[in-house]
Amino acid sequence: MLFQTDNTLRLGAVLLVAAFAYLWFNLVCETVPDPYLDEVFHVRQAENYVKGNWHVWDPKITTPPGLYVVSYLFAIPWQASGLMQVDTTFFRSTNQVGAILLAWVIYQILHILYRNTNHDREDEGTSKDTGSTWRPTELAHAAINICLFPPLFFFYGLYYTDVLSAVSVLLVYKYFLVERHPAVIIAAGLFSLLFRQTNVLWVAVFLGGLAFCRAIPKGQQDANLFNEPTFLNILQASWRHASAYDPPISEASFEDYIKAGLSFAVAGVASGPDVLRPLGPYLVILGVFVQYVLWNGGVVLGDKENHVVSIHLAQMLYLWACFAFFSLPLLYPYLITILPNTTLPSALRLSSIKSRLPRALVSDCIMTIMLAIAYHNTLIHPFTLADNRHYTFYVFRILLRRPSIKYLAVPTYFFCAWAAVAALGGQNAYNQQPTRKKLSKQRRQGMAILPSSPASDLRVSFLLIWLLATAASLVTTPLVEPRYFVVPWLMWRLHVAPLRLDPPTTPSSSNRAGSGKVKGIVEKVLYSTHDHRLWLETVWLLAINMATGYIFLKWGFEWPQEPGSVQRFMW
């Protein structure tokens, strides 16, 4: 019965995503039948491959030819049958297949990450419905929402590399999770490099880092290890036992991330050559990529003058604002905890989240670093302010309107970053039962008492490796585009923990008075067993996609220097 339910949910999620993708694809092809913007280069290159002109390469194209090779393979049966003309519409349909594959792979990953954990806990004699993981219907709902991510959804209707690039990376991640044969991982990883060079950071560096962390025993399993997790004790224990300090994100303080990083480094040295064995597939992928760079004389294939590698640390500031915007329904419970409890509805006075707000000293140090980055390393690529068809043009117009604006934005970056990290750990702070005195105080204040079960098993090591791969993929480019945040967002979103709200034990006076049907509906949504944020996320993402889709299709304009050519706004 469980197997049948999983298949039904997976099929339903894939079909719904396919329907959304086809609707957008159809609207685009009806309104914009000719190649638009970079599609001109991509379609022309794909046409050359379909015609057998494998020696032709457009120097304006900077990414590898994986997209065109896939389109060529799709074109073979259509050309033979004569059922469909191989034109722009045909090439765009490649990403329709990509959308279906994306939904399928995402559901599979979510199933592996969460449903398997449920079964393991049930075998251990604990209830699988602990509130610490997603339920089956929530997995399907989350898979649909992830596929609606606007910078990705937009390109279901255009001929760009983003969709198949994301699919290829997630496929390798799935193989990593189920520990497929190294040869399969190598083949899938090299296939991913055919779509985008920066994929090497996810299929080799990110997964290689996770494999390294997975190969080192965790010190928490030894009762005599890390009883007093001072820096000295952790380093000594890591060297003596070749084990690492790796607490859950839900329990970690800022210092724990530093301790974990040092602990893994020491434990890795102490483990000797044995720790390198699981890294074999990822070292092979990385080695092949290095050979490609040496052969090509650089990372990009063409147009090297406008794609020069540079250090752009401000990208790691924009990342958090991007996450907060697109994932506001997921992060709002964390963001509002910076407000006084008296200003919040009782259901959202989440004491366990509020207790995890960063300490003043930590906040001041991190924001000082962010201010220094904003001052010294805010780079503006010529393309950013030269093309008013992209939304980033208008964002940077605002940021550069006054010199002070980029500094005033730093607290926003900081709290968005904190909320994004907190969402990975779930709702519980330190996984401790609240004391009777603390419970009494929470009840007097009308705070929601959240379940005391562990919110997430995600460890600090995951976040450290994710940050490393994300930084490596972003800070080397001066150009800011939402598309560059797609894979980092996907890896983050796949691991966001659920949030269960229990009604306050003592209703507030406003609750006793009642406020009609609207209040009843709101409470029903908030206290539903189905995480209410998923419904809010669906509405939010659909609203963004509808708005940007309408603007793209209906708000065309002309440049004076190109009369008769319609320009359109896009990501």
Coordinates of C-alpha atoms in Angstrom, one line a residue, residues 287-550:
G287 CA 40.8 15.6 -12.6
V288 CA 38.9 15.5 -16.0
F289 CA 37.7 19.1 -15.4
V290 CA 41.3 20.3 -14.7
Q291 CA 42.4 18.6 -18.0
Y292 CA 39.7 20.5 -19.8
V293 CA 40.7 23.8 -18.3
L294 CA 44.4 23.2 -19.3
W295 CA 43.3 22.2 -22.9
N296 CA 40.9 25.2 -23.2
G297 CA 43.1 27.7 -21.6
G298 CA 40.4 28.8 -19.2
V299 CA 37.0 27.8 -17.8
V300 CA 34.7 29.4 -20.4
L301 CA 34.6 28.2 -24.0
G302 CA 34.0 31.5 -25.8
D303 CA 33.8 35.2 -25.2
K304 CA 36.5 35.0 -22.5
E305 CA 36.9 38.8 -22.5
N306 CA 33.5 39.4 -20.9
H307 CA 33.7 36.4 -18.6
V308 CA 36.9 36.9 -16.6
V309 CA 37.2 35.2 -13.3
S310 CA 37.4 37.7 -10.4
I311 CA 36.8 37.8 -6.6
H312 CA 33.3 39.1 -6.0
L313 CA 32.5 38.4 -2.3
A314 CA 29.3 40.5 -2.4
Q315 CA 27.6 37.6 -4.3
M316 CA 27.4 35.9 -0.9
L317 CA 25.4 38.8 0.4
Y318 CA 23.0 38.9 -2.6
L319 CA 22.5 35.2 -2.2
W320 CA 20.6 35.5 1.1
A321 CA 18.4 38.3 -0.1
C322 CA 17.5 36.2 -3.2
F323 CA 16.7 33.2 -0.9
A324 CA 14.5 35.3 1.4
F325 CA 12.6 36.8 -1.5
F326 CA 11.7 33.6 -3.3
S327 CA 11.3 31.5 -0.1
L328 CA 9.6 34.1 2.0
P329 CA 6.7 31.8 3.0
L330 CA 9.2 29.3 4.3
L331 CA 11.3 31.8 6.2
Y332 CA 8.7 34.2 7.6
P333 CA 8.4 32.4 10.9
Y334 CA 12.1 32.9 11.5
L335 CA 12.3 36.4 10.2
I336 CA 9.4 37.7 12.4
T337 CA 11.1 36.4 15.6
I338 CA 13.2 39.5 15.6
L339 CA 10.0 41.4 16.5
P340 CA 8.8 41.7 20.1
N341 CA 6.4 39.0 21.1
T342 CA 3.7 41.5 21.9
T343 CA 3.5 42.5 18.2
L344 CA 2.9 39.0 17.0
P345 CA -0.2 36.7 17.0
S346 CA 0.1 34.1 19.8
A347 CA 0.4 31.3 17.2
L348 CA 3.6 32.8 15.9
R349 CA 5.4 33.6 19.2
L350 CA 7.8 30.8 18.6
S351 CA 9.9 30.8 21.7
S352 CA 12.3 28.0 20.6
I353 CA 13.1 29.9 17.4
K354 CA 13.5 33.2 19.2
S355 CA 16.0 31.6 21.6
R356 CA 18.2 30.8 18.6
L357 CA 18.7 34.4 17.5
P358 CA 22.4 35.2 17.2
R359 CA 24.2 36.7 20.1
A360 CA 25.0 40.4 19.9
L361 CA 28.7 39.8 19.6
V362 CA 28.4 37.3 16.8
S363 CA 25.9 39.5 15.0
D364 CA 28.2 42.5 15.3
C365 CA 31.2 40.6 14.0
I366 CA 29.4 39.1 11.0
M367 CA 27.7 42.4 10.0
T368 CA 31.1 44.2 10.3
I369 CA 32.5 41.7 7.8
M370 CA 29.5 42.2 5.6
L371 CA 29.9 46.0 5.7
A372 CA 33.6 45.6 4.7
I373 CA 32.6 43.4 1.8
A374 CA 30.0 45.9 0.7
Y375 CA 32.5 48.7 0.9
H376 CA 35.5 47.0 -0.7
N377 CA 34.1 44.4 -3.0
T378 CA 30.9 45.6 -4.6
L379 CA 31.6 44.9 -8.3
I380 CA 29.3 46.1 -11.1
H381 CA 29.7 44.2 -14.3
P382 CA 29.2 46.3 -17.4
F383 CA 26.4 43.9 -18.6
T384 CA 24.5 44.6 -15.3
L385 CA 23.7 48.2 -16.0
A386 CA 23.8 48.0 -19.8
D387 CA 20.7 45.9 -20.3
N388 CA 17.4 47.1 -18.9
R389 CA 15.7 43.8 -19.9
H390 CA 16.8 42.0 -16.8
Y391 CA 15.4 42.5 -13.3
T392 CA 18.9 42.8 -11.8
F393 CA 19.3 46.1 -13.7
Y394 CA 16.6 47.7 -11.6
V395 CA 17.8 46.1 -8.3
F396 CA 21.2 47.6 -8.8
R397 CA 19.8 51.0 -9.9
I398 CA 18.2 51.1 -6.4
L399 CA 21.3 49.9 -4.6
L400 CA 23.5 52.5 -6.4
R401 CA 21.0 55.4 -6.1
R402 CA 22.8 56.5 -2.9
P403 CA 26.1 55.3 -1.5
S404 CA 24.5 54.6 1.9
I405 CA 21.9 52.1 0.5
K406 CA 24.3 49.2 0.0
Y407 CA 25.3 49.6 3.7
L408 CA 21.8 49.9 5.0
A409 CA 21.0 46.6 3.2
V410 CA 23.6 44.7 5.3
P411 CA 21.2 44.0 8.3
T412 CA 18.7 42.6 5.8
Y413 CA 21.4 40.3 4.3
F414 CA 22.3 39.2 7.8
F415 CA 18.9 38.3 9.1
C416 CA 18.0 36.6 5.8
A417 CA 21.1 34.5 6.1
W418 CA 20.2 33.6 9.7
A419 CA 16.7 32.6 8.7
A420 CA 17.9 30.5 5.8
V421 CA 20.3 28.6 8.1
A422 CA 17.7 28.3 10.9
A423 CA 15.2 26.8 8.4
L424 CA 17.6 23.9 7.8
G425 CA 17.6 23.1 11.5
G426 CA 13.8 23.3 12.0
Q427 CA 12.0 24.8 14.9
N428 CA 13.6 23.4 18.1
A429 CA 16.5 25.0 19.9
Y430 CA 19.0 22.6 21.4
N431 CA 16.5 19.7 21.4
Q432 CA 16.0 20.2 25.1
Q433 CA 12.8 19.8 27.0
P434 CA 11.8 23.3 28.4
T435 CA 11.9 23.6 32.2
R436 CA 8.7 23.9 34.2
K437 CA 9.6 27.5 34.9
K438 CA 10.2 28.3 31.3
L439 CA 7.0 26.5 30.2
S440 CA 5.0 28.6 32.7
K441 CA 6.5 31.8 31.4
Q442 CA 5.7 30.8 27.8
R443 CA 2.1 30.0 28.7
R444 CA 1.8 33.4 30.5
Q445 CA 3.0 35.1 27.3
G446 CA 0.7 33.1 25.1
M447 CA 3.7 31.5 23.2
A448 CA 3.2 28.5 21.0
I449 CA 4.8 25.4 22.6
L450 CA 6.4 23.5 19.7
P451 CA 6.9 19.7 19.8
S452 CA 10.1 18.7 21.6
S453 CA 11.2 16.0 19.1
P454 CA 14.3 16.7 17.1
A455 CA 13.6 19.1 14.3
S456 CA 16.2 17.9 11.9
D457 CA 19.1 15.4 11.6
L458 CA 21.0 17.8 9.2
R459 CA 24.5 18.3 10.5
V460 CA 26.8 21.3 10.6
S461 CA 29.2 19.6 8.1
F462 CA 26.5 19.7 5.4
L463 CA 26.1 23.5 5.8
L464 CA 29.9 24.0 5.7
I465 CA 30.3 22.0 2.5
W466 CA 27.3 23.7 1.0
L467 CA 28.7 27.1 1.8
L468 CA 32.1 26.2 0.3
A469 CA 30.5 25.0 -3.0
T470 CA 28.2 28.0 -3.1
A471 CA 30.9 30.5 -2.5
A472 CA 33.2 28.9 -5.1
S473 CA 30.5 29.0 -7.7
L474 CA 29.4 32.6 -7.0
V475 CA 32.4 34.7 -5.9
T476 CA 34.4 34.0 -9.0
T477 CA 32.0 35.9 -11.3
P478 CA 31.4 39.6 -11.3
L479 CA 28.0 39.3 -13.1
V480 CA 25.0 38.9 -10.8
E481 CA 22.1 36.9 -12.2
P482 CA 19.3 35.0 -10.4
R483 CA 20.0 32.0 -12.6
Y484 CA 23.4 31.6 -10.8
F485 CA 21.5 30.9 -7.6
V486 CA 19.4 28.0 -8.9
V487 CA 21.6 25.1 -7.9
P488 CA 22.5 26.6 -4.5
W489 CA 18.8 27.2 -3.8
L490 CA 17.9 23.7 -4.9
M491 CA 20.4 22.1 -2.6
W492 CA 19.2 24.3 0.3
R493 CA 15.5 23.9 -0.4
L494 CA 15.7 20.1 -0.5
H495 CA 16.9 20.1 3.1
V496 CA 14.5 22.7 4.7
A497 CA 13.0 21.1 7.8
P498 CA 9.3 21.1 8.5
L499 CA 7.6 23.4 10.9
R500 CA 4.8 22.1 13.1
L501 CA 2.7 24.6 15.1
D502 CA 0.8 23.5 18.2
P503 CA -1.9 25.8 19.4
P504 CA -1.0 27.8 22.5
T505 CA -1.9 26.0 25.7
T506 CA -3.6 29.2 27.1
P507 CA -5.5 31.3 24.5
S508 CA -5.0 35.0 24.6
S509 CA -7.8 37.4 25.2
S510 CA -8.2 38.1 21.5
N511 CA -8.5 34.4 20.9
R512 CA -11.3 34.1 23.6
A513 CA -13.2 37.0 22.1
G514 CA -13.0 35.5 18.6
S515 CA -12.8 37.3 15.3
G516 CA -15.1 35.5 13.0
K517 CA -14.6 33.2 10.1
V518 CA -11.3 34.7 8.9
K519 CA -9.6 34.0 12.2
G520 CA -11.0 30.5 12.2
I521 CA -9.6 29.8 8.7
V522 CA -6.2 31.3 9.6
E523 CA -6.0 29.1 12.7
K524 CA -7.0 26.0 10.8
V525 CA -4.2 26.6 8.3
L526 CA -1.6 27.4 10.9
Y527 CA -2.4 24.3 13.0
S528 CA -2.9 21.9 10.2
T529 CA -0.8 18.7 10.2
H530 CA 0.2 19.7 6.6
D531 CA 2.9 22.3 7.0
H532 CA 1.0 25.6 6.2
R533 CA 4.1 27.1 4.7
L534 CA 3.9 24.8 1.7
W535 CA 0.5 26.3 0.7
L536 CA 1.8 29.8 1.2
E537 CA 4.9 28.9 -0.9
T538 CA 2.7 27.6 -3.7
V539 CA 0.6 30.8 -3.9
W540 CA 3.7 32.9 -3.6
L541 CA 5.7 31.1 -6.4
L542 CA 2.7 31.0 -8.7
A543 CA 2.1 34.7 -8.1
I544 CA 5.7 35.5 -9.1
N545 CA 5.6 33.3 -12.1
M546 CA 2.3 34.8 -13.3
A547 CA 3.6 38.3 -12.8
T548 CA 6.9 37.8 -14.5
G549 CA 5.2 35.7 -17.3
Y550 CA 2.7 38.4 -17.9

